[in-house]
Amino acid sequence: MKIIRVKNYKELSRKAANIISAQVILKPDSVLGLATGSTPEGTYAQLIEWYKKGDIDFSQVKTVNLDEYRGLTKDNPQSYNYFMRKHFFDHVNIKQENINLPDGMAIDPDVECFRYDNVIKEIGEFDLQLLGCGHNGHIGFNEPSNFFAKGTHLVDLSDSTIQANKRFFKTIDDVPRQAYSIGIQTIMLARRILIIISGKDKAQAVKNSFFGPVTPKVPASILQLHRDVVIIADEDALSLCKK
Ligand code: F6R
């Protein structure tokens, strides 16, 4: 586990974008596992800036997103599909056919989970998995549980996640109660994992995830067992951990 301590969100975003761009420069046909949420917005913005300067080429990159709300169409501004287009895909030269997300409107969840796991199998090893971290230690939408989920699954979102994500919706009743998420096993099979965490409100999650016992009650704690994890966290997020 390598912890990169940064001053603030801006520095976090630049460092994360540096690691992702190095990955793509060294291996232009990289498979990137991608995340949504507030934390990676600055990272994507930085990557777009460097792309526009001609420093990075995404034409051979393939992406697999972690998750998607169930019941939201691709054009719903709260869907993760929409988020990814708005914050990243629409601004770089990634090919449409190389982008993968769960389909929130799939009729049969079992069929959709099976389909997405097959996409993941076909695409091969992820070179780099980008993650954010929930207040309860969730990664993707793998919520605290009694076990670590292996493959793609339909999740009942926890109250804490619904509360945290209501800021993106008009009212709390508009927050979907379910989401598709890739499994912990899929995340752990990535060659390298990059997790980015910012803010005082994440300090307890950082402490529990990286300095406490490995337990499915804190899903991100499993990352302690991965051979190549890079944690970029700002001083606020690390405020409960010793220097
Ligand atoms: C998003 C995802 C979630 C978020 C987490 C943190 O694709 O998988 O695990 O990374 O909820 O979200 P933010 O960054 O909004 O605090």
PDB file of C-alpha atoms and ligand atoms in Angstrom:
ATOM      1  CA  MET A   1       0.000   0.000   0.000  1.00  0.00           C
ATOM      2  CA  LYS A   2       1.508   3.278  -1.024  1.00  0.00           C
ATOM      3  CA  ILE A   3      -0.026   6.398   0.494  1.00  0.00           C
ATOM      4  CA  ILE A   4       0.563   9.669  -1.326  1.00  0.00           C
ATOM      5  CA  ARG A   5      -0.303  12.508   1.010  1.00  0.00           C
ATOM      6  CA  VAL A   6      -1.330  15.702  -0.752  1.00  0.00           C
ATOM      7  CA  LYS A   7      -2.297  19.148   0.489  1.00  0.00           C
ATOM      8  CA  ASN A   8      -5.666  19.510  -1.105  1.00  0.00           C
ATOM      9  CA  TYR A   9      -8.150  18.387  -3.739  1.00  0.00           C
ATOM     10  CA  LYS A  10      -6.371  20.207  -6.561  1.00  0.00           C
ATOM     11  CA  GLU A  11      -3.110  18.416  -5.883  1.00  0.00           C
ATOM     12  CA  LEU A  12      -4.970  15.119  -5.508  1.00  0.00           C
ATOM     13  CA  SER A  13      -6.552  15.573  -8.931  1.00  0.00           C
ATOM     14  CA  ARG A  14      -3.248  16.369 -10.638  1.00  0.00           C
ATOM     15  CA  LYS A  15      -1.437  13.432  -9.030  1.00  0.00           C
ATOM     16  CA  ALA A  16      -4.219  11.003  -9.957  1.00  0.00           C
ATOM     17  CA  ALA A  17      -4.295  12.315 -13.527  1.00  0.00           C
ATOM     18  CA  ASN A  18      -0.500  11.941 -13.661  1.00  0.00           C
ATOM     19  CA  ILE A  19      -0.730   8.271 -12.751  1.00  0.00           C
ATOM     20  CA  ILE A  20      -3.546   7.604 -15.245  1.00  0.00           C
ATOM     21  CA  SER A  21      -1.796   9.460 -18.048  1.00  0.00           C
ATOM     22  CA  ALA A  22       1.484   7.631 -17.369  1.00  0.00           C
ATOM     23  CA  GLN A  23      -0.446   4.374 -17.612  1.00  0.00           C
ATOM     24  CA  VAL A  24      -1.951   5.340 -20.974  1.00  0.00           C
ATOM     25  CA  ILE A  25       1.353   6.682 -22.347  1.00  0.00           C
ATOM     26  CA  LEU A  26       3.197   3.491 -21.391  1.00  0.00           C
ATOM     27  CA  LYS A  27       0.397   1.207 -22.631  1.00  0.00           C
ATOM     28  CA  PRO A  28      -1.859   2.984 -25.157  1.00  0.00           C
ATOM     29  CA  ASP A  29      -4.358   0.101 -25.217  1.00  0.00           C
ATOM     30  CA  SER A  30      -4.789   0.079 -21.431  1.00  0.00           C
ATOM     31  CA  VAL A  31      -7.979  -1.183 -19.825  1.00  0.00           C
ATOM     32  CA  LEU A  32      -9.087   1.397 -17.258  1.00  0.00           C
ATOM     33  CA  GLY A  33     -11.660   0.709 -14.568  1.00  0.00           C
ATOM     34  CA  LEU A  34     -13.378   4.035 -13.911  1.00  0.00           C
ATOM     35  CA  ALA A  35     -15.370   5.636 -11.108  1.00  0.00           C
ATOM     36  CA  THR A  36     -17.930   8.422 -10.865  1.00  0.00           C
ATOM     37  CA  GLY A  37     -18.820  10.679  -7.898  1.00  0.00           C
ATOM     38  CA  SER A  38     -17.435  14.068  -6.892  1.00  0.00           C
ATOM     39  CA  THR A  39     -13.894  12.936  -6.146  1.00  0.00           C
ATOM     40  CA  PRO A  40     -12.732  12.017  -9.687  1.00  0.00           C
ATOM     41  CA  GLU A  41     -14.236  15.120 -11.350  1.00  0.00           C
ATOM     42  CA  GLY A  42     -10.970  17.079 -10.984  1.00  0.00           C
ATOM     43  CA  THR A  43      -8.937  14.116 -12.240  1.00  0.00           C
ATOM     44  CA  TYR A  44     -11.056  13.864 -15.381  1.00  0.00           C
ATOM     45  CA  ALA A  45     -10.858  17.624 -15.917  1.00  0.00           C
ATOM     46  CA  GLN A  46      -7.059  17.440 -15.717  1.00  0.00           C
ATOM     47  CA  LEU A  47      -6.895  14.517 -18.139  1.00  0.00           C
ATOM     48  CA  ILE A  48      -9.098  16.442 -20.603  1.00  0.00           C
ATOM     49  CA  GLU A  49      -6.763  19.438 -20.356  1.00  0.00           C
ATOM     50  CA  TRP A  50      -3.705  17.308 -21.119  1.00  0.00           C
ATOM     51  CA  TYR A  51      -5.561  15.538 -23.929  1.00  0.00           C
ATOM     52  CA  LYS A  52      -6.377  18.915 -25.501  1.00  0.00           C
ATOM     53  CA  LYS A  53      -2.704  19.862 -25.329  1.00  0.00           C
ATOM     54  CA  GLY A  54      -1.891  16.674 -27.255  1.00  0.00           C
ATOM     55  CA  ASP A  55      -0.210  14.911 -24.342  1.00  0.00           C
ATOM     56  CA  ILE A  56      -2.476  11.841 -24.094  1.00  0.00           C
ATOM     57  CA  ASP A  57      -4.233   9.692 -26.676  1.00  0.00           C
ATOM     58  CA  PHE A  58      -7.255   7.635 -25.603  1.00  0.00           C
ATOM     59  CA  SER A  59      -7.988   6.131 -29.034  1.00  0.00           C
ATOM     60  CA  GLN A  60      -7.007   2.612 -28.001  1.00  0.00           C
ATOM     61  CA  VAL A  61      -8.094   2.775 -24.356  1.00  0.00           C
ATOM     62  CA  LYS A  62     -10.951   0.582 -23.133  1.00  0.00           C
ATOM     63  CA  THR A  63     -12.969   1.497 -20.065  1.00  0.00           C
ATOM     64  CA  VAL A  64     -15.204  -0.370 -17.653  1.00  0.00           C
ATOM     65  CA  ASN A  65     -17.193   1.654 -15.139  1.00  0.00           C
ATOM     66  CA  LEU A  66     -17.755   0.413 -11.632  1.00  0.00           C
ATOM     67  CA  ASP A  67     -21.453   0.982 -11.278  1.00  0.00           C
ATOM     68  CA  GLU A  68     -24.768   2.449 -12.376  1.00  0.00           C
ATOM     69  CA  TYR A  69     -28.071   3.246 -10.684  1.00  0.00           C
ATOM     70  CA  ARG A  70     -30.904   0.897 -11.463  1.00  0.00           C
ATOM     71  CA  GLY A  71     -33.895   2.563 -13.140  1.00  0.00           C
ATOM     72  CA  LEU A  72     -32.153   5.608 -14.638  1.00  0.00           C
ATOM     73  CA  THR A  73     -31.860   5.985 -18.406  1.00  0.00           C
ATOM     74  CA  LYS A  74     -28.534   6.911 -20.011  1.00  0.00           C
ATOM     75  CA  ASP A  75     -29.854  10.410 -20.649  1.00  0.00           C
ATOM     76  CA  ASN A  76     -30.933  11.041 -17.089  1.00  0.00           C
ATOM     77  CA  PRO A  77     -28.455  13.660 -15.790  1.00  0.00           C
ATOM     78  CA  GLN A  78     -28.115  11.701 -12.527  1.00  0.00           C
ATOM     79  CA  SER A  79     -27.125   8.478 -14.271  1.00  0.00           C
ATOM     80  CA  TYR A  80     -23.471   7.486 -14.209  1.00  0.00           C
ATOM     81  CA  ASN A  81     -23.571   7.017 -17.965  1.00  0.00           C
ATOM     82  CA  TYR A  82     -24.488  10.709 -18.334  1.00  0.00           C
ATOM     83  CA  PHE A  83     -21.878  11.713 -15.731  1.00  0.00           C
ATOM     84  CA  MET A  84     -19.094   9.943 -17.612  1.00  0.00           C
ATOM     85  CA  ARG A  85     -20.001  11.551 -20.930  1.00  0.00           C
ATOM     86  CA  LYS A  86     -20.317  14.995 -19.359  1.00  0.00           C
ATOM     87  CA  HIS A  87     -17.121  14.860 -17.312  1.00  0.00           C
ATOM     88  CA  PHE A  88     -14.856  12.790 -19.532  1.00  0.00           C
ATOM     89  CA  PHE A  89     -15.881  10.729 -22.573  1.00  0.00           C
ATOM     90  CA  ASP A  90     -17.364  13.608 -24.616  1.00  0.00           C
ATOM     91  CA  HIS A  91     -14.114  15.560 -24.370  1.00  0.00           C
ATOM     92  CA  VAL A  92     -11.493  12.985 -25.367  1.00  0.00           C
ATOM     93  CA  ASN A  93     -10.958  10.655 -28.323  1.00  0.00           C
ATOM     94  CA  ILE A  94     -12.132   7.476 -26.651  1.00  0.00           C
ATOM     95  CA  LYS A  95     -14.137   5.240 -28.989  1.00  0.00           C
ATOM     96  CA  GLN A  96     -17.785   4.661 -28.138  1.00  0.00           C
ATOM     97  CA  GLU A  97     -17.374   0.903 -28.619  1.00  0.00           C
ATOM     98  CA  ASN A  98     -14.597   0.882 -26.018  1.00  0.00           C
ATOM     99  CA  ILE A  99     -16.799   2.313 -23.254  1.00  0.00           C
ATOM    100  CA  ASN A 100     -18.644  -0.022 -20.887  1.00  0.00           C
ATOM    101  CA  LEU A 101     -21.172   0.636 -18.120  1.00  0.00           C
ATOM    102  CA  PRO A 102     -23.960  -1.429 -16.599  1.00  0.00           C
ATOM    103  CA  ASP A 103     -27.349  -0.717 -18.202  1.00  0.00           C
ATOM    104  CA  GLY A 104     -29.558   0.824 -15.515  1.00  0.00           C
ATOM    105  CA  MET A 105     -32.666   0.111 -17.586  1.00  0.00           C
ATOM    106  CA  ALA A 106     -32.046  -3.616 -18.103  1.00  0.00           C
ATOM    107  CA  ILE A 107     -35.268  -5.538 -17.576  1.00  0.00           C
ATOM    108  CA  ASP A 108     -33.778  -8.549 -15.856  1.00  0.00           C
ATOM    109  CA  PRO A 109     -31.055  -7.761 -13.276  1.00  0.00           C
ATOM    110  CA  ASP A 110     -29.656 -11.310 -13.365  1.00  0.00           C
ATOM    111  CA  VAL A 111     -29.231 -11.137 -17.132  1.00  0.00           C
ATOM    112  CA  GLU A 112     -27.591  -7.705 -16.834  1.00  0.00           C
ATOM    113  CA  CYS A 113     -25.120  -8.866 -14.160  1.00  0.00           C
ATOM    114  CA  PHE A 114     -24.257 -11.888 -16.310  1.00  0.00           C
ATOM    115  CA  ARG A 115     -23.817  -9.655 -19.397  1.00  0.00           C
ATOM    116  CA  TYR A 116     -21.539  -7.219 -17.568  1.00  0.00           C
ATOM    117  CA  ASP A 117     -19.393  -9.983 -16.099  1.00  0.00           C
ATOM    118  CA  ASN A 118     -18.971 -11.361 -19.624  1.00  0.00           C
ATOM    119  CA  VAL A 119     -17.905  -7.928 -20.877  1.00  0.00           C
ATOM    120  CA  ILE A 120     -15.314  -7.883 -18.070  1.00  0.00           C
ATOM    121  CA  LYS A 121     -14.127 -11.406 -18.909  1.00  0.00           C
ATOM    122  CA  GLU A 122     -13.807 -10.580 -22.631  1.00  0.00           C
ATOM    123  CA  ILE A 123     -11.934  -7.339 -22.024  1.00  0.00           C
ATOM    124  CA  GLY A 124      -9.240  -9.053 -19.923  1.00  0.00           C
ATOM    125  CA  GLU A 125      -7.170  -7.777 -17.033  1.00  0.00           C
ATOM    126  CA  PHE A 126      -7.735  -4.179 -15.911  1.00  0.00           C
ATOM    127  CA  ASP A 127      -4.433  -2.316 -16.009  1.00  0.00           C
ATOM    128  CA  LEU A 128      -5.614   0.353 -13.616  1.00  0.00           C
ATOM    129  CA  GLN A 129      -8.733   0.585 -11.473  1.00  0.00           C
ATOM    130  CA  LEU A 130      -9.665   4.068 -10.285  1.00  0.00           C
ATOM    131  CA  LEU A 131     -11.747   4.157  -7.098  1.00  0.00           C
ATOM    132  CA  GLY A 132     -13.362   6.655  -4.768  1.00  0.00           C
ATOM    133  CA  CYS A 133     -14.423   5.685  -1.251  1.00  0.00           C
ATOM    134  CA  GLY A 134     -17.796   6.057   0.458  1.00  0.00           C
ATOM    135  CA  HIS A 135     -18.225   7.383   4.008  1.00  0.00           C
ATOM    136  CA  ASN A 136     -19.014   3.825   5.058  1.00  0.00           C
ATOM    137  CA  GLY A 137     -15.949   2.450   3.242  1.00  0.00           C
ATOM    138  CA  HIS A 138     -17.833   1.287   0.156  1.00  0.00           C
ATOM    139  CA  ILE A 139     -15.972   0.888  -3.125  1.00  0.00           C
ATOM    140  CA  GLY A 140     -18.032   0.812  -6.287  1.00  0.00           C
ATOM    141  CA  PHE A 141     -21.406   0.159  -4.699  1.00  0.00           C
ATOM    142  CA  ASN A 142     -20.082  -2.710  -2.622  1.00  0.00           C
ATOM    143  CA  GLU A 143     -21.771  -1.706   0.607  1.00  0.00           C
ATOM    144  CA  PRO A 144     -20.808  -2.961   4.097  1.00  0.00           C
ATOM    145  CA  SER A 145     -21.910  -6.584   4.309  1.00  0.00           C
ATOM    146  CA  ASN A 146     -21.146  -9.934   5.866  1.00  0.00           C
ATOM    147  CA  PHE A 147     -19.221 -11.104   2.806  1.00  0.00           C
ATOM    148  CA  PHE A 148     -17.233  -9.773  -0.140  1.00  0.00           C
ATOM    149  CA  ALA A 149     -19.218  -9.996  -3.392  1.00  0.00           C
ATOM    150  CA  LYS A 150     -17.333 -11.607  -6.280  1.00  0.00           C
ATOM    151  CA  GLY A 151     -18.983 -10.497  -9.500  1.00  0.00           C
ATOM    152  CA  THR A 152     -21.443  -7.888 -10.728  1.00  0.00           C
ATOM    153  CA  HIS A 153     -24.514  -7.716  -8.541  1.00  0.00           C
ATOM    154  CA  LEU A 154     -27.591  -5.653  -7.807  1.00  0.00           C
ATOM    155  CA  VAL A 155     -27.180  -3.756  -4.543  1.00  0.00           C
ATOM    156  CA  ASP A 156     -29.707  -2.296  -2.130  1.00  0.00           C
ATOM    157  CA  LEU A 157     -28.072   1.020  -1.322  1.00  0.00           C
ATOM    158  CA  SER A 158     -27.420   1.669   2.357  1.00  0.00           C
ATOM    159  CA  ASP A 159     -29.070   4.599   4.167  1.00  0.00           C
ATOM    160  CA  SER A 160     -25.677   6.272   4.488  1.00  0.00           C
ATOM    161  CA  THR A 161     -25.120   6.089   0.710  1.00  0.00           C
ATOM    162  CA  ILE A 162     -28.628   7.375  -0.043  1.00  0.00           C
ATOM    163  CA  GLN A 163     -28.006  10.271   2.359  1.00  0.00           C
ATOM    164  CA  ALA A 164     -24.582  11.006   0.835  1.00  0.00           C
ATOM    165  CA  ASN A 165     -25.882  10.955  -2.740  1.00  0.00           C
ATOM    166  CA  LYS A 166     -29.062  12.938  -2.192  1.00  0.00           C
ATOM    167  CA  ARG A 167     -27.055  16.108  -2.933  1.00  0.00           C
ATOM    168  CA  PHE A 168     -27.211  15.178  -6.618  1.00  0.00           C
ATOM    169  CA  PHE A 169     -31.032  14.818  -6.645  1.00  0.00           C
ATOM    170  CA  LYS A 170     -33.990  17.145  -6.125  1.00  0.00           C
ATOM    171  CA  THR A 171     -35.310  15.244  -3.113  1.00  0.00           C
ATOM    172  CA  ILE A 172     -34.166  12.205  -1.194  1.00  0.00           C
ATOM    173  CA  ASP A 173     -37.107  10.266  -2.678  1.00  0.00           C
ATOM    174  CA  ASP A 174     -35.568  10.695  -6.124  1.00  0.00           C
ATOM    175  CA  VAL A 175     -32.391   8.810  -5.133  1.00  0.00           C
ATOM    176  CA  PRO A 176     -32.586   5.303  -6.617  1.00  0.00           C
ATOM    177  CA  ARG A 177     -32.639   2.581  -3.964  1.00  0.00           C
ATOM    178  CA  GLN A 178     -30.702   0.074  -6.033  1.00  0.00           C
ATOM    179  CA  ALA A 179     -27.609   0.044  -8.218  1.00  0.00           C
ATOM    180  CA  TYR A 180     -25.480  -2.372 -10.197  1.00  0.00           C
ATOM    181  CA  SER A 181     -21.897  -2.737  -9.059  1.00  0.00           C
ATOM    182  CA  ILE A 182     -18.942  -4.803 -10.138  1.00  0.00           C
ATOM    183  CA  GLY A 183     -17.767  -7.155  -7.405  1.00  0.00           C
ATOM    184  CA  ILE A 184     -14.867  -6.943  -4.990  1.00  0.00           C
ATOM    185  CA  GLN A 185     -13.164  -9.842  -6.737  1.00  0.00           C
ATOM    186  CA  THR A 186     -13.210  -7.940 -10.040  1.00  0.00           C
ATOM    187  CA  ILE A 187     -11.681  -4.894  -8.334  1.00  0.00           C
ATOM    188  CA  MET A 188      -9.021  -7.012  -6.616  1.00  0.00           C
ATOM    189  CA  LEU A 189      -7.997  -8.617  -9.928  1.00  0.00           C
ATOM    190  CA  ALA A 190      -6.917  -5.243 -11.366  1.00  0.00           C
ATOM    191  CA  ARG A 191      -3.170  -5.025 -11.887  1.00  0.00           C
ATOM    192  CA  ARG A 192      -3.003  -1.671 -10.079  1.00  0.00           C
ATOM    193  CA  ILE A 193      -5.588   0.138  -7.956  1.00  0.00           C
ATOM    194  CA  LEU A 194      -5.640   3.891  -7.507  1.00  0.00           C
ATOM    195  CA  ILE A 195      -7.985   5.146  -4.794  1.00  0.00           C
ATOM    196  CA  ILE A 196      -8.525   8.882  -4.310  1.00  0.00           C
ATOM    197  CA  ILE A 197     -10.001  10.318  -1.130  1.00  0.00           C
ATOM    198  CA  SER A 198     -10.559  13.923  -0.131  1.00  0.00           C
ATOM    199  CA  GLY A 199     -12.113  15.803   2.781  1.00  0.00           C
ATOM    200  CA  LYS A 200     -12.549  15.626   6.567  1.00  0.00           C
ATOM    201  CA  ASP A 201     -15.844  13.781   6.149  1.00  0.00           C
ATOM    202  CA  LYS A 202     -13.856  10.816   4.749  1.00  0.00           C
ATOM    203  CA  ALA A 203     -11.271  10.738   7.566  1.00  0.00           C
ATOM    204  CA  GLN A 204     -12.993   7.961   9.537  1.00  0.00           C
ATOM    205  CA  ALA A 205     -13.450   5.892   6.367  1.00  0.00           C
ATOM    206  CA  VAL A 206      -9.719   6.247   5.592  1.00  0.00           C
ATOM    207  CA  LYS A 207      -8.756   5.193   9.113  1.00  0.00           C
ATOM    208  CA  ASN A 208     -11.108   2.203   9.098  1.00  0.00           C
ATOM    209  CA  SER A 209     -10.216   1.123   5.561  1.00  0.00           C
ATOM    210  CA  PHE A 210      -6.437   1.281   5.665  1.00  0.00           C
ATOM    211  CA  PHE A 211      -5.506   1.113   9.343  1.00  0.00           C
ATOM    212  CA  GLY A 212      -8.131  -1.257  10.719  1.00  0.00           C
ATOM    213  CA  PRO A 213      -8.927  -4.952  10.262  1.00  0.00           C
ATOM    214  CA  VAL A 214      -9.791  -6.361   6.831  1.00  0.00           C
ATOM    215  CA  THR A 215     -13.523  -6.954   6.972  1.00  0.00           C
ATOM    216  CA  PRO A 216     -16.522  -6.877   4.602  1.00  0.00           C
ATOM    217  CA  LYS A 217     -18.077  -4.438   7.093  1.00  0.00           C
ATOM    218  CA  VAL A 218     -15.584  -1.940   5.635  1.00  0.00           C
ATOM    219  CA  PRO A 219     -15.344  -3.028   1.979  1.00  0.00           C
ATOM    220  CA  ALA A 220     -12.318  -0.842   1.096  1.00  0.00           C
ATOM    221  CA  SER A 221     -10.304  -2.625   3.822  1.00  0.00           C
ATOM    222  CA  ILE A 222      -9.804  -5.542   1.391  1.00  0.00           C
ATOM    223  CA  LEU A 223      -7.469  -3.265  -0.574  1.00  0.00           C
ATOM    224  CA  GLN A 224      -4.880  -3.828   2.179  1.00  0.00           C
ATOM    225  CA  LEU A 225      -4.424  -7.294   0.648  1.00  0.00           C
ATOM    226  CA  HIS A 226      -3.782  -6.073  -2.906  1.00  0.00           C
ATOM    227  CA  ARG A 227      -0.180  -6.073  -4.108  1.00  0.00           C
ATOM    228  CA  ASP A 228      -0.283  -2.703  -5.881  1.00  0.00           C
ATOM    229  CA  VAL A 229      -2.554  -0.103  -4.311  1.00  0.00           C
ATOM    230  CA  VAL A 230      -1.873   3.612  -4.499  1.00  0.00           C
ATOM    231  CA  ILE A 231      -3.898   5.776  -2.130  1.00  0.00           C
ATOM    232  CA  ILE A 232      -3.931   9.483  -2.865  1.00  0.00           C
ATOM    233  CA  ALA A 233      -5.491  11.303   0.064  1.00  0.00           C
ATOM    234  CA  ASP A 234      -5.439  14.905   1.158  1.00  0.00           C
ATOM    235  CA  GLU A 235      -4.506  16.124   4.624  1.00  0.00           C
ATOM    236  CA  ASP A 236      -8.154  16.380   5.667  1.00  0.00           C
ATOM    237  CA  ALA A 237      -8.872  12.786   4.678  1.00  0.00           C
ATOM    238  CA  LEU A 238      -5.727  11.639   6.546  1.00  0.00           C
ATOM    239  CA  SER A 239      -6.438  13.782   9.608  1.00  0.00           C
ATOM    240  CA  LEU A 240      -7.255  10.795  11.851  1.00  0.00           C
ATOM    241  CA  CYS A 241      -4.169   8.831  10.790  1.00  0.00           C
ATOM    242  CA  LYS A 242      -0.649   9.260  12.164  1.00  0.00           C
ATOM    243  CA  LYS A 243       1.903  10.895   9.825  1.00  0.00           C
TER     244      LYS A 243
HETATM  245  C1  F6R B   1     -18.835   5.826  -7.925  1.00  0.00           C
HETATM  246  C2  F6R B   1     -18.544   4.879  -6.859  1.00  0.00           C
HETATM  247  C3  F6R B   1     -18.614   5.247  -5.425  1.00  0.00           C
HETATM  248  C4  F6R B   1     -17.931   6.574  -5.107  1.00  0.00           C
HETATM  249  C5  F6R B   1     -18.048   6.890  -3.613  1.00  0.00           C
HETATM  250  C6  F6R B   1     -17.452   8.230  -3.276  1.00  0.00           C
HETATM  251  O1  F6R B   1     -18.689   5.217  -9.187  1.00  0.00           O
HETATM  252  O2  F6R B   1     -18.290   3.779  -7.172  1.00  0.00           O
HETATM  253  O3  F6R B   1     -18.005   4.226  -4.679  1.00  0.00           O
HETATM  254  O4  F6R B   1     -16.591   6.513  -5.482  1.00  0.00           O
HETATM  255  O5  F6R B   1     -19.404   6.893  -3.239  1.00  0.00           O
HETATM  256  O6  F6R B   1     -18.192   9.227  -3.908  1.00  0.00           O
HETATM  257  P1  F6R B   1     -17.755  10.756  -3.879  1.00  0.00           P
HETATM  258  O7  F6R B   1     -16.520  10.831  -4.706  1.00  0.00           O
HETATM  259  O8  F6R B   1     -18.902  11.481  -4.534  1.00  0.00           O
HETATM  260  O9  F6R B   1     -17.535  11.115  -2.463  1.00  0.00           O
END
